[in-house]
């Protein structure tokens, strides 16, 4: 049995968005489920559009999502492997030179359309004699190279879509190498999947047709039992149903992070959007794994609503335990013996993580108390219990105040909140009063 090995293969030509995160997480969770390996492969054969900065940003974004690859490879380091594979295909008579210009191909497609024929490449280049080829080369034409498809039906049992098949007679022979010698995506992907022993190819359903072609390549370039399994998940769209694009930067992982969205909310939302159940907040990727089943993802479109994501992000924060935020709090100097009780007191009031800074200032720093009724607050001050304080203290104090002043409800509580926190809303005072402590409380009531 081979170790389950998956790959996420972005081209570093932009920042990844939630749709890419969906693919990455489907792969990552699948690998986790099967105690497997996750490879990050940069499809950077397009030297013009790929950049190192985008590749680095993708690594940062994945790491923020909680994905640490077991291996990172770059296609730009592997051209010799693609060359060797192309040579093998040539030797098998399965890669043939073509000389048509884009214009010629276009005119041919129009003629086919006029006659009601599908726009499939007619393999005219196969009929060229060696002399004709040499003649074209002498005229300065450079060939591009097409893969000679076997005109049969290719079938696979898709991990998401179930039994699937494509009749390759309905496809044009795909171009694998451009006339300038650069690689299109199709062949390098297969060469890497073979050499990196990828067992499961999980990607968006925009690749279904490629799969038929690539299965033929796998069969030629590896042994039949090493053809990977394939799964094609549905694509996320934006709320209007438009596909997401790396170019526009819309819903990019980086922009969501900058907007203060929780990474676990992005993970849950990008994995579970389009599944039949409502998306509930998760406390860890392990918990998300428990809700993920690749064979149960929906086949229809999955619309991604950023407003729902914001709500889910807040709900995610509300249930995060202290351990999972300890380091993030410490990174903002919120640490020490109070930190855990503090987190538990305030998390339910946060819309974004950095809102905690406001509440840390309330318990640890200086605030501007809002004094509305000085006399009442003076009475309150005289009735403040002695320390040690617990979460019961506030109840004891306000019971005494109620008896002493006859106040109740908002009139009893609200002036206390304004004075103690400087704010008119927030976590339960019973929770934060012990964290503020008697000395600070006395000062703020004066
Ligand atoms: N670079 C391709 C893409 O981003 C990879 C597709 C695949 O997973 O094979 O669409």
XYZ file of C-alpha atoms and ligand atoms in Angstrom:
456
model
C 0.000 0.000 0.000
C 1.360 3.402 -0.946
C 1.185 6.247 1.546
C -1.716 8.535 0.712
C -0.105 11.547 -0.939
C -1.975 14.575 -2.219
C -0.894 17.856 -3.685
C -2.157 21.393 -3.907
C -0.813 22.964 -7.079
C -1.404 26.700 -7.365
C 0.312 28.772 -9.990
C 2.024 31.642 -8.153
C 0.465 34.292 -10.364
C -1.655 35.957 -7.687
C -2.858 35.653 -4.102
C -4.954 32.603 -3.306
C -8.645 33.133 -2.540
C -11.254 31.162 -0.645
C -11.885 28.952 -3.669
C -8.218 27.950 -3.716
C -8.369 27.481 0.052
C -11.232 25.050 -0.523
C -9.026 22.935 -2.798
C -6.064 23.177 -0.442
C -8.156 22.179 2.566
C -9.922 19.326 0.782
C -6.489 17.936 0.047
C -5.090 18.672 3.467
C -8.029 17.188 5.361
C -8.052 14.162 3.085
C -4.358 13.605 3.819
C -4.957 13.992 7.560
C -7.836 11.529 7.452
C -5.586 8.916 5.827
C -2.404 9.712 7.783
C -0.933 10.851 4.495
C 1.317 13.524 3.071
C 0.508 16.946 1.631
C 2.702 18.341 -1.122
C 2.645 21.998 -2.122
C 3.542 22.241 -5.795
C 4.047 25.584 -7.446
C 2.925 25.420 -11.066
C 5.302 28.139 -12.156
C 6.150 27.078 -15.708
C 4.845 30.448 -16.884
C 7.909 32.523 -16.104
C 6.210 35.713 -17.243
C 3.368 35.616 -14.761
C 4.789 33.615 -11.844
C 6.661 35.424 -9.092
C 8.578 34.428 -5.997
C 6.578 36.977 -4.001
C 3.302 35.312 -4.883
C 4.771 31.899 -4.019
C 5.894 33.184 -0.616
C 2.543 34.828 -0.006
C 0.799 31.530 -0.778
C 2.970 29.742 1.792
C 2.112 32.396 4.370
C -1.597 32.152 3.552
C -1.584 28.359 3.824
C 0.259 28.518 7.114
C -2.297 31.001 8.425
C -5.003 28.509 7.478
C -3.141 25.864 9.484
C -1.622 23.993 6.560
C 2.082 23.121 6.772
C 3.172 21.166 3.679
C 5.305 18.047 4.063
C 7.129 18.958 0.868
C 7.336 21.970 -1.451
C 8.311 21.620 -5.111
C 8.534 24.061 -7.979
C 7.909 23.066 -11.558
C 10.523 25.568 -12.701
C 13.149 23.284 -11.088
C 11.945 20.279 -13.025
C 12.065 21.130 -16.741
C 14.523 18.303 -17.454
C 11.946 15.803 -16.192
C 9.299 17.179 -18.545
C 11.740 17.089 -21.426
C 12.495 13.429 -20.720
C 8.790 12.593 -20.601
C 8.159 14.447 -23.867
C 11.000 12.486 -25.484
C 9.407 9.251 -24.338
C 6.072 10.268 -25.798
C 7.754 11.228 -29.076
C 9.477 7.865 -29.190
C 6.069 6.206 -28.700
C 4.666 8.241 -31.591
C 2.272 10.026 -29.206
C 3.636 13.555 -29.465
C 3.582 15.141 -32.892
C 4.697 18.465 -34.306
C 2.106 20.909 -35.640
C 2.723 24.093 -37.556
C -0.638 25.822 -37.730
C -0.705 29.425 -36.624
C -3.466 30.555 -34.218
C -5.093 32.308 -37.212
C -5.138 29.172 -39.290
C -6.639 27.205 -36.425
C -9.236 29.867 -35.900
C -10.285 29.856 -39.546
C -10.493 26.090 -39.505
C -12.722 26.153 -36.419
C -15.022 28.650 -38.121
C -15.307 26.422 -41.193
C -16.137 23.474 -38.917
C -18.766 25.520 -37.108
C -20.320 26.568 -40.441
C -20.680 22.910 -41.352
C -22.140 22.103 -37.954
C -19.053 20.164 -36.836
C -17.533 20.319 -33.340
C -14.375 22.468 -33.104
C -11.986 19.544 -32.781
C -8.469 19.709 -34.148
C -8.470 17.700 -37.398
C -4.962 16.263 -37.009
C -3.927 17.757 -40.336
C -0.332 17.978 -39.102
C -0.195 14.182 -38.797
C -0.598 13.929 -42.542
C 2.427 16.097 -43.313
C 5.290 14.230 -44.960
C 8.788 14.581 -43.585
C 9.666 16.731 -46.620
C 6.725 19.064 -45.936
C 7.786 19.421 -42.320
C 11.336 20.278 -43.319
C 9.970 22.789 -45.769
C 7.923 24.519 -43.051
C 10.918 24.568 -40.722
C 13.058 26.011 -43.523
C 10.438 28.783 -43.861
C 11.143 29.642 -40.230
C 8.094 27.983 -38.697
C 8.567 26.389 -35.316
C 6.384 23.443 -34.291
C 4.172 23.182 -31.269
C 3.551 19.658 -30.027
C 0.288 17.846 -29.600
C -0.471 14.692 -27.663
C -2.042 12.059 -29.900
C -5.088 11.018 -27.908
C -6.351 7.504 -28.031
C -9.941 7.894 -29.244
C -11.615 5.850 -26.548
C -13.719 6.476 -23.504
C -11.728 7.060 -20.325
C -13.509 6.165 -17.079
C -12.715 6.748 -13.451
C -14.546 6.537 -10.172
C -14.503 10.138 -9.033
C -14.098 10.613 -5.267
C -16.756 13.339 -5.378
C -18.822 12.809 -8.509
C -18.864 9.024 -8.594
C -18.476 6.992 -11.808
C -17.328 9.389 -14.548
C -16.297 9.011 -18.151
C -15.241 11.109 -21.107
C -15.091 10.078 -24.725
C -11.692 11.291 -25.880
C -12.842 11.229 -29.501
C -14.745 14.390 -28.589
C -11.538 16.231 -27.615
C -8.829 17.958 -29.616
C -5.364 16.517 -29.232
C -4.041 18.831 -26.519
C -0.953 20.963 -27.056
C 1.676 19.954 -24.503
C 4.594 22.125 -25.659
C 4.289 25.593 -27.206
C 6.322 26.626 -30.227
C 8.715 28.581 -28.012
C 9.391 25.354 -26.094
C 7.444 26.357 -22.964
C 5.224 23.848 -21.180
C 1.513 23.946 -20.882
C 0.114 22.641 -17.624
C -1.049 19.191 -18.791
C 2.163 17.173 -19.076
C 4.271 18.637 -16.214
C 1.400 17.983 -13.836
C 1.338 14.295 -14.760
C 5.122 13.928 -14.653
C 5.182 15.430 -11.150
C 2.238 13.374 -9.951
C 4.018 10.212 -11.117
C 7.423 11.105 -9.695
C 6.066 12.390 -6.383
C 3.893 9.279 -6.058
C 0.662 11.250 -5.759
C -2.122 8.832 -4.898
C -5.119 11.192 -5.000
C -5.614 14.223 -7.222
C -8.249 16.439 -5.637
C -9.072 19.608 -7.521
C -11.857 21.783 -8.875
C -14.351 20.484 -11.386
C -12.920 22.845 -14.004
C -10.310 20.104 -14.463
C -12.641 17.205 -15.285
C -11.773 17.210 -18.987
C -8.067 17.410 -18.223
C -8.473 14.259 -16.184
C -9.398 12.153 -19.212
C -6.330 13.403 -21.071
C -4.089 13.049 -18.063
C -5.229 9.500 -17.334
C -4.046 8.592 -20.832
C -0.700 10.229 -20.046
C -0.452 8.430 -16.697
C -1.025 5.126 -18.450
C 1.840 5.848 -20.831
C 4.271 7.317 -18.303
C 3.718 5.098 -15.270
C 2.433 1.624 -14.600
C -1.319 1.255 -14.728
C -1.759 0.538 -11.013
C -0.136 3.865 -10.193
C -2.736 6.039 -11.889
C -3.987 8.204 -9.010
C -7.580 8.414 -7.900
C -9.320 11.664 -8.883
C -11.828 13.845 -7.088
C -13.357 17.009 -8.545
C -15.146 19.277 -6.131
C -17.571 22.006 -7.116
C -16.238 25.544 -7.330
C -17.059 28.363 -4.977
C -18.643 31.385 -6.555
C -19.235 34.818 -5.113
C -22.697 35.761 -3.938
C -23.805 36.750 -7.447
C -22.724 33.380 -8.832
C -19.561 34.731 -10.502
C -16.458 32.565 -10.371
C -13.616 33.759 -8.153
C -10.436 35.010 -9.751
C -6.917 35.303 -8.398
C -6.485 38.404 -10.503
C -9.148 40.558 -8.887
C -7.953 39.764 -5.368
C -11.586 39.407 -4.297
C -11.984 37.184 -1.242
C -8.239 36.636 -1.141
C -7.010 34.921 2.001
C -4.735 37.879 2.693
C -7.583 40.393 2.533
C -9.727 38.295 4.879
C -6.851 38.041 7.350
C -6.305 41.809 7.156
C -10.009 42.320 7.778
C -9.664 40.430 11.061
C -11.503 37.294 9.984
C -10.588 34.168 11.969
C -8.667 31.590 9.969
C -10.788 28.760 11.377
C -13.888 30.529 10.110
C -12.350 30.788 6.646
C -11.484 27.090 6.815
C -14.927 25.969 7.965
C -16.667 28.217 5.500
C -14.597 27.327 2.475
C -14.845 23.600 3.182
C -18.485 23.381 4.236
C -20.165 26.005 2.031
C -22.463 24.138 -0.317
C -22.856 21.171 2.005
C -26.369 20.446 3.169
C -25.828 21.422 6.817
C -25.530 24.933 8.199
C -21.922 25.871 8.830
C -21.126 25.827 12.550
C -17.997 27.298 14.089
C -15.133 24.905 14.764
C -12.407 25.127 17.385
C -9.700 23.394 15.373
C -8.940 21.814 12.019
C -9.246 18.461 13.753
C -12.836 19.296 14.577
C -13.422 20.400 10.976
C -11.981 17.084 9.842
C -14.770 15.375 11.765
C -17.349 17.190 9.626
C -15.611 16.702 6.308
C -16.383 13.893 3.942
C -15.214 14.375 0.401
C -17.838 12.041 -1.002
C -20.617 14.103 0.589
C -19.858 17.503 -0.877
C -22.610 18.971 -2.974
C -22.482 18.885 -6.729
C -24.271 22.200 -7.283
C -22.693 25.634 -7.126
C -21.537 26.805 -3.718
C -22.059 30.515 -3.128
C -19.758 32.207 -0.700
C -21.295 35.064 1.253
C -18.716 37.293 2.999
C -21.374 38.660 5.367
C -22.052 35.146 6.635
C -18.320 34.649 6.964
C -18.060 37.642 9.289
C -20.811 36.240 11.467
C -19.159 32.843 11.539
C -15.844 34.477 12.397
C -17.340 36.145 15.474
C -19.027 32.903 16.522
C -15.728 31.109 16.034
C -14.010 33.507 18.434
C -16.749 33.075 21.014
C -15.993 29.388 21.423
C -12.210 29.346 21.145
C -10.586 28.061 24.303
C -7.707 29.872 25.946
C -5.067 27.391 24.807
C -5.802 28.076 21.180
C -5.341 31.843 21.584
C -2.660 31.972 24.282
C 0.145 32.742 21.825
C -1.852 35.331 19.926
C -2.714 37.124 23.157
C 0.908 36.991 24.288
C 2.033 38.403 20.942
C 0.070 41.522 21.899
C 1.433 41.543 25.446
C -1.717 40.107 26.936
C -0.247 37.495 29.236
C 0.117 36.616 32.880
C -2.021 35.072 35.584
C -5.127 36.988 34.508
C -4.951 36.047 30.864
C -7.097 32.917 30.920
C -9.911 34.335 33.057
C -9.725 37.466 30.942
C -10.141 35.531 27.708
C -13.066 33.558 29.049
C -14.715 36.768 30.260
C -14.423 38.742 27.049
C -14.431 36.278 24.140
C -18.223 36.316 23.852
C -18.123 40.045 23.137
C -15.636 40.058 20.323
C -16.432 40.588 16.677
C -12.764 40.458 15.737
C -9.819 39.181 17.714
C -8.127 42.549 18.135
C -11.190 43.848 19.961
C -9.581 42.158 22.972
C -7.160 45.063 23.212
C -10.018 47.318 24.310
C -10.918 44.959 27.139
C -7.336 44.358 28.168
C -7.014 48.089 28.648
C -10.147 47.967 30.806
C -8.713 45.331 33.137
C -5.003 46.140 32.993
C -4.553 49.651 31.713
C -5.859 53.153 32.100
C -9.281 54.175 30.863
C -11.360 57.330 30.971
C -14.214 56.488 33.390
C -17.592 57.935 32.425
C -19.109 59.473 35.546
C -22.851 60.018 35.246
C -24.031 60.079 38.856
C -21.226 60.993 41.211
C -23.270 60.595 44.414
C -24.476 57.158 43.526
C -20.923 56.119 42.585
C -19.615 57.494 45.907
C -22.091 55.266 47.740
C -21.099 52.366 45.540
C -17.486 52.966 46.433
C -18.156 52.783 50.178
C -19.938 49.453 49.703
C -17.202 47.808 47.604
C -16.304 44.515 49.328
C -12.798 43.759 50.522
C -10.639 41.493 48.384
C -10.129 38.623 47.551
C -12.671 38.960 44.758
C -14.390 36.253 42.794
C -17.107 36.241 40.154
C -19.586 36.323 43.087
C -18.308 39.690 44.280
C -20.258 41.799 41.822
C -23.522 40.124 42.883
C -22.806 40.690 46.579
C -21.860 44.305 45.955
C -24.904 45.173 43.858
C -27.260 43.395 46.257
C -25.945 45.640 49.021
C -26.270 48.666 46.717
C -29.819 47.758 45.810
C -30.791 47.537 49.460
C -28.901 50.728 50.283
C -30.242 52.868 47.424
C -33.523 51.268 46.350
C -32.275 51.238 42.763
C -32.751 48.338 40.436
C -32.203 47.277 36.827
C -30.456 49.723 34.534
C -30.357 52.510 37.126
C -28.454 50.176 39.447
C -26.010 48.700 36.935
C -25.437 51.144 34.120
C -23.610 53.929 35.993
C -21.296 51.242 37.403
C -20.483 49.913 33.957
C -19.799 53.408 32.574
C -17.499 54.266 35.461
C -15.660 50.938 35.636
C -15.151 50.364 31.919
C -15.688 53.743 30.270
C -17.979 51.953 27.811
C -21.714 51.429 27.655
C -21.630 47.777 26.665
C -19.387 44.786 27.151
C -18.772 41.539 28.984
C -20.556 40.735 32.193
C -19.289 42.941 34.995
C -19.322 39.962 37.343
C -16.620 38.424 35.167
C -14.437 41.472 34.703
C -14.736 43.169 38.091
C -12.335 40.706 39.774
C -9.908 41.265 36.894
C -10.086 45.055 37.316
C -9.380 44.652 41.020
C -10.252 46.807 44.024
C -7.622 49.523 43.658
C -8.540 50.338 40.049
C -12.252 50.056 40.778
C -12.000 52.529 43.685
C -10.147 54.978 41.460
C -12.699 54.733 38.657
C -15.671 55.241 40.969
C -14.222 58.501 42.299
N -2.148 24.756 -11.438
C -3.394 24.091 -11.639
C -4.511 24.984 -11.155
O -4.260 25.824 -10.295
C -3.381 22.772 -10.898
C -4.500 21.884 -11.233
C -4.314 20.518 -10.622
O -4.532 20.407 -9.406
O -3.924 19.604 -11.324
O -5.614 24.911 -11.623
